[in-house]
Tab-separated table of C-alpha atoms in Angstrom:
chain	number	residue	atom	x	y	z
A	1	MET	CA	2.685	142.493	-80.925
A	2	ALA	CA	5.135	140.543	-78.806
A	3	HIS	CA	7.679	140.448	-81.572
A	4	PRO	CA	7.538	143.476	-83.879
A	5	HIS	CA	10.822	142.397	-85.376
A	6	GLY	CA	10.042	138.692	-85.307
A	7	ILE	CA	11.050	135.956	-82.893
A	8	SER	CA	14.506	134.521	-83.301
A	9	GLY	CA	13.692	131.299	-81.475
A	10	LEU	CA	16.867	129.757	-82.878
A	11	VAL	CA	18.821	129.527	-79.637
A	12	GLY	CA	17.381	127.940	-76.534
A	13	LYS	CA	17.813	125.804	-73.466
A	14	LEU	CA	15.659	123.102	-71.892
A	15	ILE	CA	16.215	121.767	-68.379
A	16	ALA	CA	14.679	118.828	-66.535
A	17	GLU	CA	15.318	117.975	-62.887
A	18	SER	CA	14.068	114.969	-60.969
A	19	GLU	CA	14.901	113.155	-57.772
A	20	VAL	CA	16.198	109.587	-57.480
A	21	ASN	CA	16.704	107.429	-54.409
A	22	CYS	CA	20.285	106.617	-55.306
A	23	ASN	CA	23.710	107.780	-54.158
A	24	ALA	CA	24.961	110.584	-56.437
A	25	ASP	CA	28.385	109.048	-57.097
A	26	LYS	CA	26.860	105.670	-57.904
A	27	TYR	CA	24.300	107.139	-60.281
A	28	TYR	CA	26.957	109.197	-62.065
A	29	LYS	CA	29.208	106.171	-62.554
A	30	ILE	CA	26.377	104.135	-64.083
A	31	LEU	CA	25.849	106.726	-66.807
A	32	LYS	CA	29.583	107.316	-67.238
A	33	HIS	CA	30.092	103.622	-68.009
A	34	HIS	CA	27.887	103.851	-71.084
A	35	GLU	CA	28.011	100.144	-71.949
A	36	GLU	CA	25.516	99.397	-69.168
A	37	VAL	CA	22.875	101.826	-70.406
A	38	PRO	CA	21.524	99.819	-73.410
A	39	GLU	CA	21.339	96.715	-71.206
A	40	ALA	CA	19.143	98.586	-68.742
A	41	ILE	CA	16.838	100.390	-71.180
A	42	PRO	CA	16.973	98.487	-74.514
A	43	HIS	CA	13.569	99.867	-75.533
A	44	ILE	CA	15.129	103.380	-75.574
A	45	ILE	CA	18.883	102.980	-76.109
A	46	THR	CA	19.670	100.056	-78.409
A	47	SER	CA	23.431	100.520	-78.662
A	48	ALA	CA	26.287	102.652	-77.300
A	49	LYS	CA	29.881	102.437	-78.452
A	50	ALA	CA	33.041	104.528	-78.389
A	51	VAL	CA	34.197	105.126	-81.965
A	52	GLU	CA	37.203	107.248	-81.020
A	53	GLY	CA	39.209	107.304	-77.805
A	54	GLU	CA	38.471	105.584	-74.503
A	55	GLY	CA	34.791	105.654	-73.512
A	56	ILE	CA	35.347	106.901	-69.976
A	57	THR	CA	37.940	109.529	-70.935
A	58	SER	CA	37.115	113.136	-71.862
A	59	GLY	CA	37.370	113.808	-75.578
A	60	CYS	CA	36.121	110.404	-76.687
A	61	ILE	CA	33.562	110.161	-79.491
A	62	LYS	CA	30.558	107.905	-78.925
A	63	GLU	CA	27.754	106.728	-81.144
A	64	TRP	CA	24.359	106.012	-79.638
A	65	GLU	CA	21.488	104.223	-81.349
A	66	TYR	CA	18.076	104.894	-79.850
A	67	ASN	CA	14.327	104.663	-80.418
A	68	HIS	CA	12.335	107.878	-80.505
A	69	GLU	CA	8.766	108.449	-81.665
A	70	GLY	CA	8.722	105.138	-83.510
A	71	LYS	CA	12.002	105.714	-85.340
A	72	GLU	CA	15.446	104.156	-84.962
A	73	LEU	CA	17.942	107.025	-84.815
A	74	VAL	CA	21.655	107.641	-84.289
A	75	PHE	CA	23.437	110.314	-82.238
A	76	LYS	CA	27.193	110.872	-82.447
A	77	GLU	CA	28.734	113.042	-79.746
A	78	LYS	CA	31.934	114.145	-78.078
A	79	THR	CA	31.940	113.426	-74.347
A	80	THR	CA	33.550	115.442	-71.558
A	81	TYR	CA	33.584	114.261	-67.945
A	82	THR	CA	34.023	116.293	-64.769
A	83	ASP	CA	34.123	113.739	-61.992
A	84	GLU	CA	34.404	116.339	-59.226
A	85	THR	CA	30.978	117.767	-60.042
A	86	ARG	CA	29.504	114.523	-61.429
A	87	THR	CA	28.934	116.181	-64.802
A	88	ILE	CA	28.823	114.576	-68.244
A	89	HIS	CA	28.703	116.828	-71.308
A	90	HIS	CA	27.636	115.332	-74.642
A	91	SER	CA	28.298	117.673	-77.590
A	92	GLY	CA	26.542	116.575	-80.774
A	93	VAL	CA	28.845	116.112	-83.778
A	94	GLY	CA	26.682	113.964	-86.041
A	95	GLY	CA	23.627	111.792	-86.435
A	96	ASP	CA	19.941	112.396	-87.086
A	97	VAL	CA	19.432	115.163	-84.555
A	98	MET	CA	21.988	117.342	-86.347
A	99	ASN	CA	19.632	117.565	-89.341
A	100	ASP	CA	17.651	120.119	-87.308
A	101	TYR	CA	20.275	121.782	-85.126
A	102	LYS	CA	23.574	123.596	-85.606
A	103	LYS	CA	24.284	122.951	-81.943
A	104	TYR	CA	22.860	120.199	-79.780
A	105	ASP	CA	24.535	119.650	-76.411
A	106	LEU	CA	23.320	117.462	-73.556
A	107	THR	CA	24.622	117.994	-70.035
A	108	LEU	CA	23.963	115.651	-67.124
A	109	VAL	CA	24.662	116.788	-63.551
A	110	VAL	CA	24.037	114.585	-60.522
A	111	ASN	CA	24.003	116.191	-57.062
A	112	PRO	CA	23.240	114.685	-53.654
A	113	LYS	CA	20.036	115.915	-52.035
A	114	ALA	CA	20.443	118.299	-49.136
A	115	ASP	CA	18.881	115.821	-46.708
A	116	GLY	CA	21.377	113.144	-47.714
A	117	HIS	CA	18.722	110.786	-49.047
A	118	GLY	CA	19.055	110.286	-52.786
A	119	SER	CA	20.117	112.642	-55.558
A	120	VAL	CA	18.878	115.308	-57.933
A	121	VAL	CA	19.434	114.455	-61.592
A	122	LYS	CA	19.545	117.437	-63.945
A	123	TRP	CA	19.510	117.197	-67.749
A	124	THR	CA	20.126	120.306	-69.861
A	125	ILE	CA	19.705	120.602	-73.627
A	126	ASP	CA	21.482	123.601	-75.185
A	127	TYR	CA	20.530	123.979	-78.819
A	128	GLU	CA	20.643	126.225	-81.850
A	129	LYS	CA	18.195	125.512	-84.654
A	130	ILE	CA	19.276	125.399	-88.283
A	131	ASN	CA	16.253	127.550	-89.154
A	132	GLU	CA	12.869	128.613	-87.797
A	133	ASP	CA	11.270	125.408	-89.089
A	134	SER	CA	13.403	123.254	-86.813
A	135	PRO	CA	11.374	122.107	-83.791
A	136	VAL	CA	12.077	122.957	-80.177
A	137	PRO	CA	13.517	119.662	-78.862
A	138	ILE	CA	10.954	119.211	-76.084
A	139	PRO	CA	10.297	115.550	-77.050
A	140	TYR	CA	13.985	114.844	-76.466
A	141	LEU	CA	13.707	116.309	-72.975
A	142	ALA	CA	10.847	113.896	-72.330
A	143	LEU	CA	13.065	111.078	-73.593
A	144	LEU	CA	15.796	112.027	-71.121
A	145	ASN	CA	13.221	112.144	-68.355
A	146	GLN	CA	12.162	108.592	-69.219
A	147	ILE	CA	15.729	107.462	-68.641
A	148	THR	CA	15.594	108.988	-65.165
A	149	GLU	CA	12.198	107.527	-64.249
A	150	GLY	CA	12.106	104.621	-61.870
A	151	ASP	CA	10.999	101.935	-64.277
A	152	GLN	CA	13.632	102.945	-66.823
A	153	LEU	CA	16.793	102.785	-64.704
A	154	PRO	CA	19.188	99.930	-64.067
A	155	PRO	CA	18.138	98.002	-60.920
A	156	MET	CA	21.493	98.856	-59.322
A	157	ALA	CA	20.722	102.566	-59.726
A	158	HIS	CA	17.757	102.496	-57.404
A	159	PRO	CA	18.026	99.832	-54.714
A	160	HIS	CA	15.255	101.551	-52.786
A	161	GLY	CA	13.273	102.733	-55.795
A	162	ILE	CA	12.991	106.067	-57.574
A	163	SER	CA	10.928	108.815	-56.055
A	164	GLY	CA	10.309	110.580	-59.372
A	165	LEU	CA	7.501	112.516	-57.685
A	166	VAL	CA	9.202	115.901	-57.585
A	167	GLY	CA	10.710	117.529	-60.643
A	168	LYS	CA	11.373	120.692	-62.563
A	169	LEU	CA	11.303	121.576	-66.268
A	170	VAL	CA	12.844	124.803	-67.569
A	171	ALA	CA	12.760	126.231	-71.097
A	172	GLU	CA	14.719	129.289	-72.240
A	173	SER	CA	14.522	130.999	-75.625
A	174	GLU	CA	15.371	134.346	-77.154
A	175	VAL	CA	12.824	136.795	-78.578
A	176	HIS	CA	13.320	140.005	-80.515
A	177	CYS	CA	11.192	142.073	-78.152
A	178	ASN	CA	11.843	144.528	-75.333
A	179	ALA	CA	11.742	142.674	-71.990
A	180	ASP	CA	9.310	145.092	-70.295
A	181	LYS	CA	6.950	144.999	-73.259
A	182	TYR	CA	6.998	141.216	-73.455
A	183	TYR	CA	6.304	140.928	-69.720
A	184	LYS	CA	3.337	143.314	-69.901
A	185	ILE	CA	1.740	141.294	-72.698
A	186	PHE	CA	1.637	138.236	-70.467
A	187	LYS	CA	0.609	140.239	-67.415
A	188	HIS	CA	-2.380	141.615	-69.318
A	189	HIS	CA	-3.684	138.109	-69.878
A	190	GLU	CA	-6.607	139.094	-72.132
A	191	ASP	CA	-4.226	139.474	-75.079
A	192	VAL	CA	-2.838	135.934	-74.883
A	193	PRO	CA	-5.800	133.966	-76.350
A	194	LYS	CA	-6.040	136.532	-79.151
A	195	ALA	CA	-2.399	135.977	-80.055
A	196	VAL	CA	-2.406	132.157	-79.836
A	197	PRO	CA	-6.054	131.019	-80.213
A	198	HIS	CA	-4.930	127.568	-81.357
A	199	ILE	CA	-3.403	127.071	-77.897
A	200	TYR	CA	-5.472	129.179	-75.514
A	201	THR	CA	-9.233	129.160	-76.052
A	202	GLY	CA	-10.029	131.651	-73.331
A	203	VAL	CA	-9.049	133.222	-70.016
A	204	LYS	CA	-11.092	134.876	-67.305
A	205	VAL	CA	-10.551	136.268	-63.832
A	206	VAL	CA	-12.758	134.474	-61.318
A	207	GLU	CA	-11.482	136.245	-58.219
A	208	GLY	CA	-9.689	139.560	-57.675
A	209	HIS	CA	-8.238	141.878	-60.300
A	210	GLY	CA	-6.397	140.275	-63.199
A	211	ILE	CA	-3.221	142.327	-62.938
A	212	THR	CA	-2.985	142.201	-59.135
A	213	SER	CA	-1.129	139.510	-57.191
A	214	GLY	CA	-3.425	136.980	-55.557
A	215	CYS	CA	-6.022	136.964	-58.318
A	216	ILE	CA	-7.509	133.648	-59.469
A	217	LYS	CA	-7.709	132.967	-63.217
A	218	GLU	CA	-9.186	130.189	-65.292
A	219	TRP	CA	-7.583	129.283	-68.616
A	220	GLY	CA	-9.015	127.139	-71.389
A	221	TYR	CA	-6.415	125.523	-73.626
A	222	ASN	CA	-5.873	122.833	-76.239
A	223	HIS	CA	-3.389	120.046	-75.590
A	224	GLU	CA	-2.892	116.780	-77.472
A	225	GLY	CA	-6.287	117.048	-79.132
A	226	LYS	CA	-8.176	117.808	-75.924
A	227	THR	CA	-9.762	121.010	-74.644
A	228	LEU	CA	-8.720	121.442	-71.019
A	229	VAL	CA	-9.023	123.909	-68.151
A	230	VAL	CA	-6.603	125.062	-65.466
A	231	ARG	CA	-7.407	127.349	-62.550
A	232	GLU	CA	-4.480	129.157	-60.967
A	233	LYS	CA	-3.453	131.816	-58.485
A	234	THR	CA	-1.235	134.494	-60.012
A	235	THR	CA	1.581	136.435	-58.357
A	236	TYR	CA	3.430	139.284	-60.089
A	237	ASP	CA	6.877	140.725	-59.425
A	238	ASP	CA	7.206	143.696	-61.751
A	239	GLU	CA	10.776	144.501	-60.670
A	240	THR	CA	12.070	141.145	-61.904
A	241	ARG	CA	9.435	140.718	-64.646
A	242	THR	CA	8.285	137.468	-63.048
A	243	ILE	CA	4.821	135.870	-63.106
A	244	LEU	CA	4.042	132.852	-60.926
A	245	HIS	CA	1.012	130.751	-61.856
A	246	SER	CA	0.235	128.300	-59.047
A	247	ALA	CA	-2.360	125.752	-60.153
A	248	ILE	CA	-5.221	125.168	-57.712
A	249	GLY	CA	-7.724	123.336	-59.897
A	250	GLY	CA	-8.602	122.002	-63.323
A	251	ASP	CA	-7.557	119.002	-65.380
A	252	LEU	CA	-3.866	119.247	-64.484
A	253	MET	CA	-4.540	118.600	-60.833
A	254	ASN	CA	-5.795	115.106	-61.633
A	255	ASP	CA	-2.129	114.138	-62.020
A	256	TYR	CA	-0.212	116.565	-59.808
A	257	LYS	CA	-0.248	117.653	-56.174
A	258	LYS	CA	1.715	120.718	-57.206
A	259	PHE	CA	1.990	122.347	-60.621
A	260	ASP	CA	3.521	125.828	-60.763
A	261	LEU	CA	4.457	127.775	-63.890
A	262	ILE	CA	6.937	130.640	-63.614
A	263	LEU	CA	7.627	133.128	-66.397
A	264	VAL	CA	10.738	135.308	-66.127
A	265	VAL	CA	11.651	137.807	-68.843
A	266	ASN	CA	15.166	139.272	-68.848
A	267	PRO	CA	16.807	141.638	-71.337
A	268	LYS	CA	19.691	140.168	-73.322
């Protein structure tokens, strides 16, 4: 019912943000000088070379060899640098990943933290699938996050260690459904397990009214072969079609002090 005309799902965006205890300019320069990356994380990136142009000049073409999910793969991309904003844009032009995507662009932005201690590293994947069978590149976002994690970075990138405790993941995709209708389906939570029973096994309101802000819900769901539970406090903003799920209990909280999910539905 969420997609009477089908879900396009071909165009999307994934974003990951995490904090590092490293000067923003220094961190940016380490990733700009690509030759140092395979030396620092050889278990992920096995090789990086410029095959056209100068490696630290916009417009150059680079070829990266990397390990992912037990496979040795290649990614060829055109690189653009914006030193003023500490931004590196990698636009895919060849390699294994282009078997699944018409467009596959990676953007790295490094910004200093507001308190002056460390930086915020933001990776964005902009993609367009070749067809509906092409996967959403979430595993690649996890791969980029590994590069940012403390035990994956060059020692010079984190003289005082990597915090890596605070982060953000964002996924955007397009659906062929009216925004108000799509929002209401998720607000009326009872319909969700019926629509995706292989993911959600059940949902119940344990406190308050299910479509009123401040209610407490408990969700059962399947993840990586396990049946898990999350308990969360829900807040609705009908004007902006926003639902905030703030986790307060369940399996997730064994690993996180804070775990909030936010759904925002906007018309195209």
